[in-house]
Amino acid sequence: MGLAGGAGGFIGRVHRMAASLDGQIELACGAFSSSPERSRQAGAELFLPPERIYGSCAEMVAAERQRPAGERMDFLAIVTPNHLHAEIARLALQAGFHVLCEKPMTTSREDAADLVRLVAASGRQVCLMHNYSGYPMVKEARARIRAGEIGAVRKVVVEYPQGWLAGDFASAGVKHQSWKLDPERAGGSCCLGDIGTHAFHLAEYVTGLRVEELCADLSVFVDYKPLEDDANLLLRFDNGARGILYASQISINDENSLAIRVYGGRGGLEWHQEEPNTLIAKWPDRPREVVRTGCGNAYLHPEALAACRIPAGHPEGFVEAFANVYKAFAEAIRGSWTNAAPLPGGHDFPKVEDGLRGVAFVQAAWASQRGGQKWTRVQA
Amino acid sequence: MGLAGGAGGFIGRVHRMAASLDGQIELACGAFSSSPERSRQAGAELFLPPERIYGSCAEMVAAERQRPAGERMDFLAIVTPNHLHAEIARLALQAGFHVLCEKPMTTSREDAADLVRLVAASGRQVCLMHNYSGYPMVKEARARIRAGEIGAVRKVVVEYPQGWLAGDFASAGVKHQSWKLDPERAGGSCCLGDIGTHAFHLAEYVTGLRVEELCADLSVFVDYKPLEDDANLLLRFDNGARGILYASQISINDENSLAIRVYGGRGGLEWHQEEPNTLIAKWPDRPREVVRTGCGNAYLHPEALAACRIPAGHPEGFVEAFANVYKAFAEAIRGSWTNAAPLPGGHDFPKVEDGLRGVAFVQAAWASQRGGQKWTRVQA
Amino acid sequence: MGLAGGAGGFIGRVHRMAASLDGQIELACGAFSSSPERSRQAGAELFLPPERIYGSCAEMVAAERQRPAGERMDFLAIVTPNHLHAEIARLALQAGFHVLCEKPMTTSREDAADLVRLVAASGRQVCLMHNYSGYPMVKEARARIRAGEIGAVRKVVVEYPQGWLAGDFASAGVKHQSWKLDPERAGGSCCLGDIGTHAFHLAEYVTGLRVEELCADLSVFVDYKPLEDDANLLLRFDNGARGILYASQISINDENSLAIRVYGGRGGLEWHQEEPNTLIAKWPDRPREVVRTGCGNAYLHPEALAACRIPAGHPEGFVEAFANVYKAFAEAIRGSWTNAAPLPGGHDFPKVEDGLRGVAFVQAAWASQRGGQKWTRVQA
Amino acid sequence: MGLAGGAGGFIGRVHRMAASLDGQIELACGAFSSSPERSRQAGAELFLPPERIYGSCAEMVAAERQRPAGERMDFLAIVTPNHLHAEIARLALQAGFHVLCEKPMTTSREDAADLVRLVAASGRQVCLMHNYSGYPMVKEARARIRAGEIGAVRKVVVEYPQGWLAGDFASAGVKHQSWKLDPERAGGSCCLGDIGTHAFHLAEYVTGLRVEELCADLSVFVDYKPLEDDANLLLRFDNGARGILYASQISINDENSLAIRVYGGRGGLEWHQEEPNTLIAKWPDRPREVVRTGCGNAYLHPEALAACRIPAGHPEGFVEAFANVYKAFAEAIRGSWTNAAPLPGGHDFPKVEDGLRGVAFVQAAWASQRGGQKWTRVQA
């Protein structure tokens, strides 16, 4: 694969660890920074040959395209600030490369819709890095709901509190990711684009439902920031289910506390990202169950088992979930797989349409906010 | 004390255990049921002398008033279905008795406002049984916020999921409390009146803030029920803080999962009713702390210590918290205490104004719902 | 009931709250302290008539015996320092009173055996206050093992770490219970007598097995104390099961962390006193289950249900468990019950033989320690 | 690196993921199975060139030695059944290769001592894969104790229950690792060699103390197994501290529940492998703290920070801890590092002496068992 961005921050490192985890994907080239010098340096540290370290994505796409089949990158992973996603994805797709992209896919609904069209036209794939969908217990939850085990979904509570933007700008953690606070580069949203989209995708992914309408109350609590750092939303799903979604960056000491609770007519499910290997199953008339990640846990659905690497009790974490998205995407673009059919082995990955929905979600939330926090349709 | 109601259901038993826990309050008389026969039987099982077992509250109030000073009940505890609260409370106050009342205080805002006036006029007290405010760790949270330890409050998330009304009517748990589903006797609200008011009071009690506006999305998921069994609300507090409140009776296998998280500019607090002896304190730059109930835990605020009975690790539960409300109320009516001054020892109890706010909250939520789930002021 | 001791410390208060919780047992008289003056004062604060506040237990037993049937105490609860238990129990039994006694029952094996004989001869009962056996989830564990649900027991791990004696003598918590550190008054053991006996009883109560042999390593870590403050033991049960028991008073910040894990051939069970309303059930081929206290939880065994007072999620605590022992004992001495038959409703309480086993356990542990930490039989 | 073994079971895969995680170690060659055919196949699936897939370790060591400097493996990782470790390690060391070895290092004390001598003589290193020492919170615990933060250690409780050998032989999980039940190939111990050595190392690693004596009670609960499947031990450390160590393979539904609690004179620490990113810090007079993994958690000791890869709340797991051992070892053999000096950046890895202690521990436990479960010295 090729890598666009990823020289700074922690997420570039996560992409590299995740992509290579199973020994099936190799980092072949990259344009790691908008500064050619930093790009060279980053590439050298990654043992890349100088000729495949590029000063820009345009250069990378053009050069890789010229290489012989089998010697060029198979796909391009985009780990840049948000405002660059659309253009780089377009370049890559048009040049015939598959694309893996960080969320949010784009900073405008139009760009997102454009990528959907481009995928259809090009026959290439876009994988959106909703890495939380890669956890085995998230896949177990989805499989159980799809199999009807908790009955029709009535209510969804999804939350994503973080605390890293609760303080002042000088704090180190903030500085390294300052583009996330820049309306231009972040795309008009901070909290929703950065983590709200993950919560939104998780809710739709796990339930198989679609959010039709939302009512949003967005806030800016910390002065120096122009963009929302806290978002509380009410949701309505297409089957009549109700929901709450909240994302926050001012929830001090909450680290990365994405969690989801789904209640159906016959049972419920609960999952917390910070204890990712546990899924709580709730029943009306018997004790709740503690469902666990583990490649020997035969009671799991096949989709969940396929996402496990080691036996229960040997904690699998963030990188493994991330790697599951890479693995499924790699299988998809390696095989004769097309969008229409399920991947073999129950694997799956978030697609360009998920990217569009995420962008539409952020836009609907801001439209609700600007219009007086009224109910607003999610259009995607 | 005298008891109005409490023959059926579990809450009458809780009132009796809680009132007598510290050996300071004695059950002296009662009208335990609308059926005189059931009342006699209930009273006899409680070892009451026949002459102080009454067939109705009116009879009880009248008869007790005739007894010599020192030989009559000191206050009347009302544990009847909601629609009877106002009338009985009025009777008692007018006859010169103090009143302890289950929530919601009344079924109309007018009745609630009337009781506020009557308390002011009579010099008698009304204690509202928001028992969750009696937990030591709830008092610790309140004391910490009042002392500024977490800075100005920015966000409150309070939730109260239960699952006992998720199923069909025939289930035993529902039958015994069927009046809660009767619009007439319950007062036009099920989930909000029964448990939402607790969540609302907890949020205001812990933060010392007032909810100014709310936006509500209420649902009825189970067919046979005419009243809401799920409620999701966005909140705005009088200092600009934002909030989420949700209450649910269709959250299968969630037992009585009241919980609150408060985030301020310098820290946060988190408490779960089902693990009531733990309060999580969150800080931006050091590990979170596990604050614990226990009469020897000298680091606690005095208000919390005053609410502990035994050393840490000997779990105090629901009955003890309930008893703390009784204890504070008993101290108040025994002493020369008036509404204006704090109780000695840091004790406190919810008052008639809290009852009014709870009723106003339910009414505002239903007004929001009926008006298209728009933002609505809480008027109290 | 009558109360012997209980003026100082917290446990006297617990006895009074627990005995009266269900409105079936009344404190009728007491000799609350070895100081007649303190006894009078304590009795007065408890609203006892002066003539039934006694200056000594001997006086109390003699005087109560003279009272008409129906107007004397029904049983005597002994809450004094350990070294006084045997003599007071003997006095009471010989005078025809039933006895409820704090653990350890006596400070010598001979005294314990003597009480066993006296119970048999007198037709009176001794209830030993192993209060942890009163928790619903402990009764559920016992019922499940008795029903064979986890197969034959293979291994038991029971632990009881506390930290309150880890520091120096001046700390307040220690001062109030200084007799526990006095070899004479405590009976030659501190940690084992005070809490080790609870762990030992819990292991035998839950499994229905008997400890045959033990190997003990006892320590004194804090200088001023002459008695063991930490005890680590290996156990062998009469069915061949193996075990670990440890009790500690130097485990800083562990509050009252009694816990037990039992493993059988077909499943396992785990319970923690500080989260007493949860029992973890473990299975070889399906998710573990979270079994919960709650009077509506129909899946529980009858013995556990009979020990619940309120619905699930309304935490029942230390006092309720304590009260369950009182309740069963009261039922036993009120009815025509004899030692041979089970109590109606599945109730049960620890008996004089349990007291003997607890004393024999402490003695075996010290015999092992003195003999070079070798394997030693528990003789009872 | 070269790999000896690892074709079957899950641990070979873990070694490959861990070694490559940071992009600094490349799998260069291997002898993956005692069957040359299976070795070829395994190597091919790992994209190794055919000439570096070997039919035996002897062949691999000889052939790699012939390759030019810079083109041969830098070290050999041994992931074979236990009885082969010593011989392969000897071969590699004698040929000038560094060695990374699974635990237990050897199956006899003599072999272990021999490797210690060989390391000293050869100037090559042996890294023992005590992977649990690689977790950031384990390193934090060690750093805190070393810094005196909890005072002198008084007591250690280390436990390692698993349940995978509780059932019958036919279960799939057992079949794949059947050599662990073969006295010859496992080395005369099952539970102690496989997991007891991890618990033992963890106790010594975290506390910096040495176990001087132990008293062991070993059991075989499942019939078809000739080797111990449960082990309960009392420990004495060289500073007078006392301890309990237990390991079990018959603890149904306990997955991989390694945990350690250390109590000192001024505080305590507690860590659970299944929630590896949390360390509980206990204090006598203030709330316990929840210390967390996370590369931005500035309050951590440098040794712990150096072992973190991503921000708090993004769970790091088993593979990352494993990778930390690899990373430290790689740094050691790459640099001019010698045994005597600490590694730069606070990294460290278990060494040949730790391997010897592990083997001596197993032998002492069996000596205690055979001699009537008496206290026995650990000789290493």
mmCIF file of N, CA and C in Angstrom, chain B residues 216-253:
data_model
loop_
_atom_site.group_PDB
_atom_site.id
_atom_site.type_symbol
_atom_site.label_atom_id
_atom_site.label_comp_id
_atom_site.label_asym_id
_atom_site.label_seq_id
_atom_site.Cartn_x
_atom_site.Cartn_y
_atom_site.Cartn_z
ATOM 1 N N ALA B 216 -37.862 17.215 24.524
ATOM 2 C CA ALA B 216 -38.188 15.837 24.907
ATOM 3 C C ALA B 216 -38.681 15.014 23.732
ATOM 4 N N ASP B 217 -38.271 13.771 23.726
ATOM 5 C CA ASP B 217 -38.797 12.799 22.768
ATOM 6 C C ASP B 217 -39.302 11.597 23.568
ATOM 7 N N LEU B 218 -40.623 11.498 23.691
ATOM 8 C CA LEU B 218 -41.251 10.464 24.522
ATOM 9 C C LEU B 218 -41.853 9.380 23.638
ATOM 10 N N SER B 219 -41.799 8.159 24.098
ATOM 11 C CA SER B 219 -42.295 7.048 23.284
ATOM 12 C C SER B 219 -43.122 6.074 24.107
ATOM 13 N N VAL B 220 -43.987 5.386 23.402
ATOM 14 C CA VAL B 220 -44.690 4.231 23.967
ATOM 15 C C VAL B 220 -44.315 3.037 23.107
ATOM 16 N N PHE B 221 -43.534 2.121 23.645
ATOM 17 C CA PHE B 221 -43.082 0.986 22.846
ATOM 18 C C PHE B 221 -43.940 -0.259 23.059
ATOM 19 N N VAL B 222 -44.533 -0.372 24.239
ATOM 20 C CA VAL B 222 -45.286 -1.593 24.522
ATOM 21 C C VAL B 222 -46.776 -1.279 24.412
ATOM 22 N N ASP B 223 -47.452 -2.062 23.614
ATOM 23 C CA ASP B 223 -48.768 -1.714 23.116
ATOM 24 C C ASP B 223 -49.828 -1.408 24.160
ATOM 25 N N TYR B 224 -49.936 -2.269 25.159
ATOM 26 C CA TYR B 224 -51.071 -2.146 26.061
ATOM 27 C C TYR B 224 -50.982 -0.910 26.943
ATOM 28 N N LYS B 225 -49.864 -0.228 26.875
ATOM 29 C CA LYS B 225 -49.665 0.890 27.784
ATOM 30 C C LYS B 225 -50.058 2.204 27.126
ATOM 31 N N PRO B 226 -50.841 3.007 27.804
ATOM 32 C CA PRO B 226 -51.211 4.293 27.222
ATOM 33 C C PRO B 226 -50.180 5.386 27.507
ATOM 34 N N LEU B 227 -49.263 5.129 28.418
ATOM 35 C CA LEU B 227 -48.337 6.180 28.849
ATOM 36 C C LEU B 227 -46.912 5.869 28.408
ATOM 37 N N GLU B 228 -46.110 6.956 28.329
ATOM 38 C CA GLU B 228 -44.736 6.810 27.832
ATOM 39 C C GLU B 228 -43.939 5.823 28.675
ATOM 40 N N ASP B 229 -43.185 4.961 27.967
ATOM 41 C CA ASP B 229 -42.298 4.046 28.668
ATOM 42 C C ASP B 229 -40.830 4.303 28.340
ATOM 43 N N ASP B 230 -40.597 5.359 27.616
ATOM 44 C CA ASP B 230 -39.217 5.731 27.291
ATOM 45 C C ASP B 230 -39.186 7.231 27.026
ATOM 46 N N ALA B 231 -38.162 7.893 27.570
ATOM 47 C CA ALA B 231 -38.089 9.348 27.454
ATOM 48 C C ALA B 231 -36.645 9.777 27.283
ATOM 49 N N ASN B 232 -36.385 10.498 26.213
ATOM 50 C CA ASN B 232 -35.040 11.019 25.943
ATOM 51 C C ASN B 232 -35.118 12.539 25.885
ATOM 52 N N LEU B 233 -34.288 13.211 26.660
ATOM 53 C CA LEU B 233 -34.377 14.666 26.725
ATOM 54 C C LEU B 233 -33.006 15.322 26.625
ATOM 55 N N LEU B 234 -32.993 16.465 25.960
ATOM 56 C CA LEU B 234 -31.851 17.379 26.016
ATOM 57 C C LEU B 234 -32.189 18.460 27.034
ATOM 58 N N LEU B 235 -31.171 18.895 27.772
ATOM 59 C CA LEU B 235 -31.383 19.871 28.849
ATOM 60 C C LEU B 235 -30.469 21.088 28.687
ATOM 61 N N ARG B 236 -30.980 22.231 29.151
ATOM 62 C CA ARG B 236 -30.116 23.404 29.318
ATOM 63 C C ARG B 236 -30.265 23.923 30.739
ATOM 64 N N PHE B 237 -29.135 24.114 31.396
ATOM 65 C CA PHE B 237 -29.131 24.567 32.787
ATOM 66 C C PHE B 237 -28.965 26.084 32.850
ATOM 67 N N ASP B 238 -29.257 26.603 34.031
ATOM 68 C CA ASP B 238 -29.276 28.064 34.179
ATOM 69 C C ASP B 238 -27.903 28.714 34.132
ATOM 70 N N ASN B 239 -26.850 27.928 34.192
ATOM 71 C CA ASN B 239 -25.515 28.522 34.045
ATOM 72 C C ASN B 239 -24.957 28.326 32.650
ATOM 73 N N GLY B 240 -25.780 27.801 31.753
ATOM 74 C CA GLY B 240 -25.312 27.537 30.398
ATOM 75 C C GLY B 240 -24.854 26.107 30.173
ATOM 76 N N ALA B 241 -24.793 25.318 31.222
ATOM 77 C CA ALA B 241 -24.398 23.920 31.042
ATOM 78 C C ALA B 241 -25.433 23.197 30.190
ATOM 79 N N ARG B 242 -24.983 22.155 29.510
ATOM 80 C CA ARG B 242 -25.861 21.335 28.696
ATOM 81 C C ARG B 242 -26.047 19.973 29.350
ATOM 82 N N GLY B 243 -27.124 19.304 28.965
ATOM 83 C CA GLY B 243 -27.338 18.011 29.579
ATOM 84 C C GLY B 243 -28.160 17.059 28.738
ATOM 85 N N ILE B 244 -28.055 15.811 29.122
ATOM 86 C CA ILE B 244 -28.905 14.748 28.579
ATOM 87 C C ILE B 244 -29.549 14.063 29.775
ATOM 88 N N LEU B 245 -30.839 13.838 29.675
ATOM 89 C CA LEU B 245 -31.541 13.048 30.683
ATOM 90 C C LEU B 245 -32.330 11.987 29.951
ATOM 91 N N TYR B 246 -32.154 10.753 30.345
ATOM 92 C CA TYR B 246 -33.084 9.782 29.794
ATOM 93 C C TYR B 246 -33.536 8.807 30.859
ATOM 94 N N ALA B 247 -34.771 8.417 30.701
ATOM 95 C CA ALA B 247 -35.393 7.444 31.591
ATOM 96 C C ALA B 247 -36.098 6.441 30.705
ATOM 97 N N SER B 248 -36.098 5.198 31.118
ATOM 98 C CA SER B 248 -36.666 4.165 30.265
ATOM 99 C C SER B 248 -37.156 3.017 31.112
ATOM 100 N N GLN B 249 -38.257 2.441 30.699
ATOM 101 C CA GLN B 249 -38.770 1.245 31.366
ATOM 102 C C GLN B 249 -38.779 0.045 30.430
ATOM 103 N N ILE B 250 -38.205 0.243 29.237
ATOM 104 C CA ILE B 250 -38.152 -0.851 28.268
ATOM 105 C C ILE B 250 -36.713 -1.288 28.016
ATOM 106 N N SER B 251 -35.806 -0.928 28.915
ATOM 107 C CA SER B 251 -34.393 -1.279 28.750
ATOM 108 C C SER B 251 -34.140 -2.613 29.437
ATOM 109 N N ILE B 252 -34.423 -3.662 28.697
ATOM 110 C CA ILE B 252 -34.426 -5.014 29.245
ATOM 111 C C ILE B 252 -33.170 -5.333 30.035
ATOM 112 N N ASN B 253 -33.388 -5.859 31.238
ATOM 113 C CA ASN B 253 -32.319 -6.325 32.119
ATOM 114 C C ASN B 253 -31.553 -5.194 32.807
#
